[in-house]
mmCIF file of C-alpha atoms in Angstrom:
data_model
loop_
_atom_site.group_PDB
_atom_site.id
_atom_site.type_symbol
_atom_site.label_atom_id
_atom_site.label_comp_id
_atom_site.label_asym_id
_atom_site.label_seq_id
_atom_site.Cartn_x
_atom_site.Cartn_y
_atom_site.Cartn_z
ATOM 1 C CA MET J 185 8.798 21.499 -2.401
ATOM 2 C CA LEU J 186 7.938 17.781 -2.336
ATOM 3 C CA LEU J 187 10.149 15.133 -2.533
ATOM 4 C CA THR J 188 8.860 11.814 -3.424
ATOM 5 C CA ILE J 189 9.791 7.964 -2.469
ATOM 6 C CA SER J 190 8.275 5.147 -4.195
ATOM 7 C CA LEU J 191 7.777 1.707 -3.415
ATOM 8 C CA HIS J 192 7.259 -0.508 -6.388
ATOM 9 C CA ASN J 193 5.796 -3.745 -7.539
ATOM 10 C CA LEU J 194 5.478 -5.054 -3.512
ATOM 11 C CA HIS J 195 4.465 -8.645 -3.644
ATOM 12 C CA PHE J 196 2.731 -10.414 -1.085
ATOM 13 C CA PHE J 197 0.635 -13.544 -0.384
ATOM 14 C CA ALA J 198 -2.262 -12.796 1.641
ATOM 15 C CA TYR J 199 -6.072 -13.894 2.451
ATOM 16 C CA HIS J 200 -7.842 -10.607 1.406
ATOM 17 C CA GLY J 201 -11.149 -11.180 -0.335
ATOM 18 C CA LEU J 202 -15.158 -11.657 0.383
ATOM 19 C CA TYR J 203 -15.548 -14.916 -0.835
ATOM 20 C CA GLU J 204 -14.648 -18.110 1.594
ATOM 21 C CA GLU J 205 -12.381 -19.868 -0.760
ATOM 22 C CA GLU J 206 -10.096 -16.680 -0.844
ATOM 23 C CA LYS J 207 -10.099 -16.649 2.741
ATOM 24 C CA ILE J 208 -8.706 -20.382 3.053
ATOM 25 C CA LEU J 209 -6.572 -20.337 -0.273
ATOM 26 C CA GLY J 210 -5.390 -16.786 -0.404
ATOM 27 C CA ASN J 211 -4.027 -14.751 -3.436
ATOM 28 C CA HIS J 212 -0.967 -12.916 -4.576
ATOM 29 C CA PHE J 213 -1.352 -9.007 -4.312
ATOM 30 C CA GLU J 214 0.811 -6.201 -5.889
ATOM 31 C CA LEU J 215 1.148 -3.089 -4.431
ATOM 32 C CA ASN J 216 2.511 0.740 -5.329
ATOM 33 C CA VAL J 217 2.985 3.225 -2.594
ATOM 34 C CA VAL J 218 4.174 6.784 -3.517
ATOM 35 C CA VAL J 219 4.600 9.175 -0.627
ATOM 36 C CA LYS J 220 5.191 12.630 -0.921
ATOM 37 C CA HIS J 221 6.728 15.052 1.671
ATOM 38 C CA ALA J 222 8.470 18.234 2.586
ATOM 39 C CA PRO J 223 11.713 17.708 3.640
ATOM 40 C CA PRO J 224 12.976 20.617 6.290
ATOM 41 C CA GLU J 225 15.759 21.530 3.831
ATOM 42 C CA LEU J 226 17.283 20.472 0.712
ATOM 43 C CA PRO J 227 19.517 18.537 0.005
ATOM 44 C CA VAL J 228 18.143 15.691 2.421
ATOM 45 C CA LYS J 229 21.342 14.584 4.392
ATOM 46 C CA ARG J 230 19.729 12.621 7.065
ATOM 47 C CA LEU J 231 17.321 9.744 7.085
ATOM 48 C CA ASP J 232 15.386 12.023 9.743
ATOM 49 C CA ASP J 233 14.587 14.323 7.085
ATOM 50 C CA THR J 234 13.035 12.267 4.956
ATOM 51 C CA ILE J 235 10.507 8.922 4.773
ATOM 52 C CA ASP J 236 12.351 6.103 5.509
ATOM 53 C CA TYR J 237 10.951 3.531 2.894
ATOM 54 C CA VAL J 238 12.088 0.608 5.111
ATOM 55 C CA ALA J 239 9.696 1.544 7.645
ATOM 56 C CA VAL J 240 7.279 1.993 5.178
ATOM 57 C CA TYR J 241 7.361 -1.600 3.679
ATOM 58 C CA GLU J 242 7.649 -2.713 7.384
ATOM 59 C CA LEU J 243 4.012 -1.203 7.741
ATOM 60 C CA VAL J 244 2.831 -2.467 4.200
ATOM 61 C CA ARG J 245 3.737 -5.708 5.105
ATOM 62 C CA ARG J 246 2.220 -5.868 8.746
ATOM 63 C CA ARG J 247 -1.201 -4.575 7.251
ATOM 64 C CA MET J 248 -1.031 -7.317 4.527
ATOM 65 C CA GLU J 249 -1.026 -9.942 7.145
ATOM 66 C CA ILE J 250 -4.351 -8.939 8.325
ATOM 67 C CA PRO J 251 -6.914 -10.684 6.115
ATOM 68 C CA THR J 252 -9.969 -8.016 4.855
ATOM 69 C CA PRO J 253 -12.567 -8.480 2.833
ATOM 70 C CA LEU J 254 -12.196 -5.536 0.574
ATOM 71 C CA LEU J 255 -9.204 -3.999 -0.833
ATOM 72 C CA GLU J 256 -10.444 -0.760 -0.318
ATOM 73 C CA THR J 257 -10.392 -1.058 3.454
ATOM 74 C CA VAL J 258 -6.363 -2.196 2.990
ATOM 75 C CA VAL J 259 -5.778 0.683 0.888
ATOM 76 C CA THR J 260 -7.339 3.635 2.911
ATOM 77 C CA GLU J 261 -5.915 2.040 6.239
ATOM 78 C CA ILE J 262 -2.574 2.055 5.079
ATOM 79 C CA ALA J 263 -2.830 5.472 3.777
ATOM 80 C CA LYS J 264 -4.042 6.799 6.848
ATOM 81 C CA GLU J 265 -1.619 4.807 8.992
ATOM 82 C CA ILE J 266 1.591 6.688 6.800
ATOM 83 C CA LEU J 267 0.231 10.164 7.472
ATOM 84 C CA ILE J 268 -0.303 9.672 11.136
ATOM 85 C CA ARG J 269 3.261 7.706 11.689
ATOM 86 C CA PHE J 270 5.491 9.806 8.946
ATOM 87 C CA THR J 271 4.667 13.518 10.025
ATOM 88 C CA LEU J 272 6.872 14.927 7.020
ATOM 89 C CA ALA J 273 4.315 13.119 4.723
ATOM 90 C CA GLU J 274 1.624 15.418 2.998
ATOM 91 C CA GLU J 275 0.432 13.039 0.324
ATOM 92 C CA VAL J 276 0.163 9.197 -0.156
ATOM 93 C CA PHE J 277 -0.997 7.319 -3.084
ATOM 94 C CA ILE J 278 -1.498 3.533 -2.910
ATOM 95 C CA SER J 279 -2.439 0.524 -5.586
ATOM 96 C CA ILE J 280 -3.038 -2.885 -5.035
ATOM 97 C CA ARG J 281 -3.847 -5.311 -7.383
ATOM 98 C CA LYS J 282 -5.269 -9.048 -6.697
ATOM 99 C CA MET J 283 -3.252 -11.208 -9.250
ATOM 100 C CA TYR J 284 -5.899 -13.919 -9.844
ATOM 101 C CA PRO J 285 -9.275 -12.720 -8.869
ATOM 102 C CA PRO J 286 -12.127 -15.265 -8.554
ATOM 103 C CA ILE J 287 -13.604 -14.187 -11.645
ATOM 104 C CA SER J 288 -14.550 -16.780 -14.480
ATOM 105 C CA TYR J 289 -12.384 -16.497 -17.595
ATOM 106 C CA MET J 290 -10.341 -13.954 -15.906
ATOM 107 C CA HIS J 291 -8.042 -15.894 -13.586
ATOM 108 C CA ALA J 292 -4.935 -16.245 -15.904
ATOM 109 C CA ARG J 293 -5.692 -13.031 -18.215
ATOM 110 C CA GLY J 294 -6.046 -10.305 -15.911
ATOM 111 C CA SER J 295 -5.976 -8.620 -12.658
ATOM 112 C CA VAL J 296 -8.195 -6.306 -10.703
ATOM 113 C CA GLY J 297 -7.085 -3.520 -8.314
ATOM 114 C CA VAL J 298 -7.880 -0.310 -6.402
ATOM 115 C CA GLY J 299 -5.916 2.873 -6.012
ATOM 116 C CA PHE J 300 -6.416 5.532 -3.281
ATOM 117 C CA GLU J 301 -4.742 8.954 -2.871
ATOM 118 C CA LEU J 302 -5.121 10.794 0.774
ATOM 119 C CA LYS J 303 -3.883 14.361 1.316
ATOM 120 C CA ARG J 304 -2.746 15.158 4.960
ATOM 121 C CA LYS J 305 -5.510 18.239 4.852
ATOM 122 C CA ASP J 306 -8.241 15.444 3.915
ATOM 123 C CA LEU J 307 -7.192 13.591 7.453
#
């Protein structure tokens, strides 16, 4: 049996992107993180028997501070780091959206994003 913790609509201002203007001006990003884990027993009564979502948030926050050209790199590195740090974690799904992509005529009308799922057995 797997228990799920989710962090929804995490907003960050960061400097991810391929283009020089993105590296200088930055952009707004939204992340969603889902971590599935197998607690040692149910019901869960101790924080040590689950995934601490505050610690997951801090991991994500620290990684978002590192400018990176590709969103694919950001999500894959966060997913791997979660599975390495939290030994109870079995599966991670992360999605990230760049809220104002540097695409003509799309700037105020949409966003772009990347999603990634990683299972412990695939590490």
